[in-house]
Amino acid sequence: MTRTTPPRPLDVEVLFPELAAYRGTTTRLHPRPGSPQMSASSVGGPMLWPAEEPWPVCGEAHGRGRGRRPADIHRYRRILAAAWAREQSPGPTKEERDLLAELYLEHRLPEMSETDPLPMIGLAQLYRRDVPDMPPGPEDCDLLQVFWCPFDAHGPSRYDLNLHLRWRQSWEVGDVLAVPPLPLVVGSDGFVPEPCVLHPEQVVSYPFAGLLPEDLCARLDAWDEIQEEAEQSADEIAARAVGYQYDLSIPPGWRVGGFASWHATDPYPMDCQTCRTPMHLLLTIDSSEWDGGSGSWKPLEDRDLPAHRSSTPTEVVVGRFGELNVFACPTDPDHPHRWSIQ
C-alpha cells in the first residue's frame, strides 16, 4: 500500500511568497512492518552484504556485557501487539504477562570485555532507485547501508551514538552473507528495529525558521504566535492551531534529503570536517512518524489507525524519543558524515 501525505492546511507561499525561493523536497520513507527482501530498501531488513566482507563492529571501550537479548525484544513486541489486537478481552493474559516479564529481563555476559568486537545492528539500507531525494554516493554508489552500535556509551560524554554508514555499488555484490552476526545483548530495545518495508513519497519542504533570513523568521514567529493566541481564545471544539514548524515546513518521520529540524537546540554549523563545505541533510531517523504536534502529516491511509499502534512502526528510539539527522558533504560524498540529535 502506498502512503499519501494530506495537503497542507494552508498554502504557506500564499502567506509568505518569498518562501518560494527556499522551497525544497524531501522523501518520506513511511516504514511499515513487513517482510522486506534483501534486494529492496528497508528499515531493519536483511542487508545486501558481501559474504567475504567483515561485518561492521564497534571497537570502542564501553560496557557491553549486560542488556536485553535482541530475540527477546522481538518476541516481546509480537506477544504484546497480538494481545492488544484481540477483539475479545484485549490485553495480555496472566500467562502472557509472566512471559513478558521474563523476556524483559536483562542478561549478563561476564566473559565479555569492554573492547571485544561488538557487531553493529543493521538499521537501514536505501537503494537510490527507490528514493528520489537520495544523492549519489562516492563513485556513483547506489546503495547506502546504515549501522549503529546498540549502546549509547561513546564520545567524551559517554552518551553518544556510534553510527557507521557504508556506500556500495549493489551490482558488484556477489555471494551474500546469509546470517549476519548480532550482538548478544543490547543496551536498549530502541536500538533494535522491527523489519519494515518502505513506501517512499516525495513531498515539498521548507527550511527550519531559524535558518531563514532574520526578517522572514521574525514574521513567521509573529504569525505562529497569532495562531496560538487564536487557538487559546477559541472554544473547546476548535481545531489545533496551524504552525509553520509542525505543519507547513518539515515533515516528521524517517526521510531522506530536505531540511533538518533544530527544534531541540539552536541551529549550529554542520560543516564538513575535511573540506569545511556546509553539509546537506542526508537522512533523518525518527522515533515516531507523527505525534500530537505533527498529526497533520499522518498519511491518509493511516487516518483511522490509533496513534499508539501506528506512529512507531520501526520501534527505533533516538535519545529521549527524538530524531537523528545525518549530514553528508555535497562536494565529496566520501568525506566522513556528521550527525545531530534533535
CSV table of C-alpha atoms in Angstrom, one decimal, residues 146-262:
chain,number,residue,atom,x,y,z
A,146,VAL,CA,23.3,2.3,7.9
A,147,PHE,CA,24.5,0.6,11.1
A,148,TRP,CA,24.8,1.6,14.8
A,149,CYS,CA,26.2,0.3,18.0
A,150,PRO,CA,23.4,-0.9,20.3
A,151,PHE,CA,24.9,1.0,23.2
A,152,ASP,CA,24.9,4.8,23.7
A,153,ALA,CA,28.2,4.9,25.5
A,154,HIS,CA,30.5,6.7,23.2
A,155,GLY,CA,32.4,10.0,23.0
A,156,PRO,CA,33.5,12.3,25.8
A,157,SER,CA,30.1,12.4,27.3
A,158,ARG,CA,29.8,8.6,27.2
A,159,TYR,CA,26.2,9.0,26.0
A,160,ASP,CA,26.8,9.5,22.3
A,161,LEU,CA,25.9,7.1,19.4
A,162,ASN,CA,28.4,5.3,17.2
A,163,LEU,CA,27.0,5.3,13.7
A,164,HIS,CA,28.5,3.6,10.6
A,165,LEU,CA,27.5,4.4,7.0
A,166,ARG,CA,28.6,2.2,4.1
A,167,TRP,CA,28.1,3.1,0.5
A,168,ARG,CA,28.4,0.4,-2.1
A,169,GLN,CA,27.6,-0.5,-5.7
A,170,SER,CA,24.9,-3.1,-5.4
A,171,TRP,CA,25.6,-4.7,-8.8
A,172,GLU,CA,29.1,-5.7,-7.7
A,173,VAL,CA,27.9,-7.8,-4.7
A,174,GLY,CA,28.4,-11.5,-5.4
A,175,ASP,CA,27.8,-14.1,-2.7
A,176,VAL,CA,25.8,-12.6,0.1
A,177,LEU,CA,26.3,-13.1,3.8
A,178,ALA,CA,23.3,-15.3,4.7
A,179,VAL,CA,23.4,-15.0,8.5
A,180,PRO,CA,24.9,-11.7,9.8
A,181,PRO,CA,26.3,-11.5,13.3
A,182,LEU,CA,24.2,-10.0,16.0
A,183,PRO,CA,25.1,-8.6,19.4
A,184,LEU,CA,24.3,-11.0,22.2
A,185,VAL,CA,22.7,-8.2,24.3
A,186,VAL,CA,21.8,-4.5,23.6
A,187,GLY,CA,21.8,-1.5,25.9
A,188,SER,CA,18.3,-0.5,25.0
A,189,ASP,CA,15.4,-2.0,23.0
A,190,GLY,CA,15.2,1.2,21.0
A,191,PHE,CA,18.4,0.1,19.1
A,192,VAL,CA,16.6,-2.9,17.7
A,193,PRO,CA,14.4,-2.1,14.6
A,194,GLU,CA,11.5,-4.1,13.6
A,195,PRO,CA,11.7,-5.2,9.9
A,196,CYS,CA,9.8,-2.6,7.8
A,197,VAL,CA,9.1,-2.2,4.1
A,198,LEU,CA,9.2,1.4,2.8
A,199,HIS,CA,6.7,3.4,0.9
A,200,PRO,CA,8.8,6.4,-0.3
A,201,GLU,CA,6.9,9.6,-1.1
A,202,GLN,CA,8.4,12.9,-2.2
A,203,VAL,CA,6.9,16.0,-0.6
A,204,VAL,CA,7.6,19.7,-0.6
A,205,SER,CA,9.6,21.0,2.4
A,206,TYR,CA,10.8,24.4,3.7
A,207,PRO,CA,13.8,25.2,5.9
A,208,PHE,CA,13.7,25.5,9.7
A,209,ALA,CA,12.6,29.0,10.5
A,210,GLY,CA,15.7,29.9,12.4
A,211,LEU,CA,17.8,29.4,9.3
A,212,LEU,CA,15.8,31.8,7.2
A,213,PRO,CA,16.6,35.5,6.8
A,214,GLU,CA,16.1,37.3,10.1
A,215,ASP,CA,13.2,39.4,8.9
A,216,LEU,CA,11.3,36.4,7.4
A,217,CYS,CA,12.0,34.3,10.5
A,218,ALA,CA,10.6,37.1,12.7
A,219,ARG,CA,7.4,37.4,10.6
A,220,LEU,CA,6.9,33.6,10.8
A,221,ASP,CA,7.3,33.7,14.5
A,222,ALA,CA,4.8,36.5,14.9
A,223,TRP,CA,2.3,34.6,12.7
A,224,ASP,CA,2.7,31.5,14.8
A,225,GLU,CA,2.1,33.5,17.9
A,226,ILE,CA,-1.1,34.9,16.4
A,227,GLN,CA,-2.3,31.4,15.6
A,228,GLU,CA,-1.6,30.2,19.1
A,229,GLU,CA,-3.5,33.1,20.6
A,230,ALA,CA,-6.4,32.4,18.4
A,231,GLU,CA,-6.5,28.8,19.5
A,232,GLN,CA,-6.4,29.7,23.2
A,233,SER,CA,-9.3,32.1,22.8
A,234,ALA,CA,-11.4,29.7,20.8
A,235,ASP,CA,-13.9,27.2,22.2
A,236,GLU,CA,-13.0,23.6,23.2
A,237,ILE,CA,-14.1,22.2,19.8
A,238,ALA,CA,-11.8,24.4,17.8
A,239,ALA,CA,-9.1,22.7,15.8
A,240,ARG,CA,-5.5,22.9,16.8
A,241,ALA,CA,-3.7,26.0,15.6
A,242,VAL,CA,-1.6,25.6,12.4
A,243,GLY,CA,2.1,26.3,12.8
A,244,TYR,CA,4.9,26.8,10.4
A,245,GLN,CA,7.3,24.4,12.3
A,246,TYR,CA,4.9,21.5,12.8
A,247,ASP,CA,2.5,21.8,9.9
A,248,LEU,CA,4.0,23.7,7.0
A,249,SER,CA,7.7,23.2,6.8
A,250,ILE,CA,9.5,19.9,7.8
A,251,PRO,CA,7.6,16.6,8.0
A,252,PRO,CA,8.2,14.2,10.8
A,253,GLY,CA,9.3,10.6,10.5
A,254,TRP,CA,12.1,8.8,8.6
A,255,ARG,CA,13.0,10.7,5.4
A,256,VAL,CA,15.9,11.4,3.0
A,257,GLY,CA,17.0,14.9,1.9
A,258,GLY,CA,15.3,18.1,2.6
A,259,PHE,CA,16.0,20.3,5.6
A,260,ALA,CA,17.0,19.4,9.2
A,261,SER,CA,14.9,20.5,12.1
A,262,TRP,CA,16.7,22.2,15.0
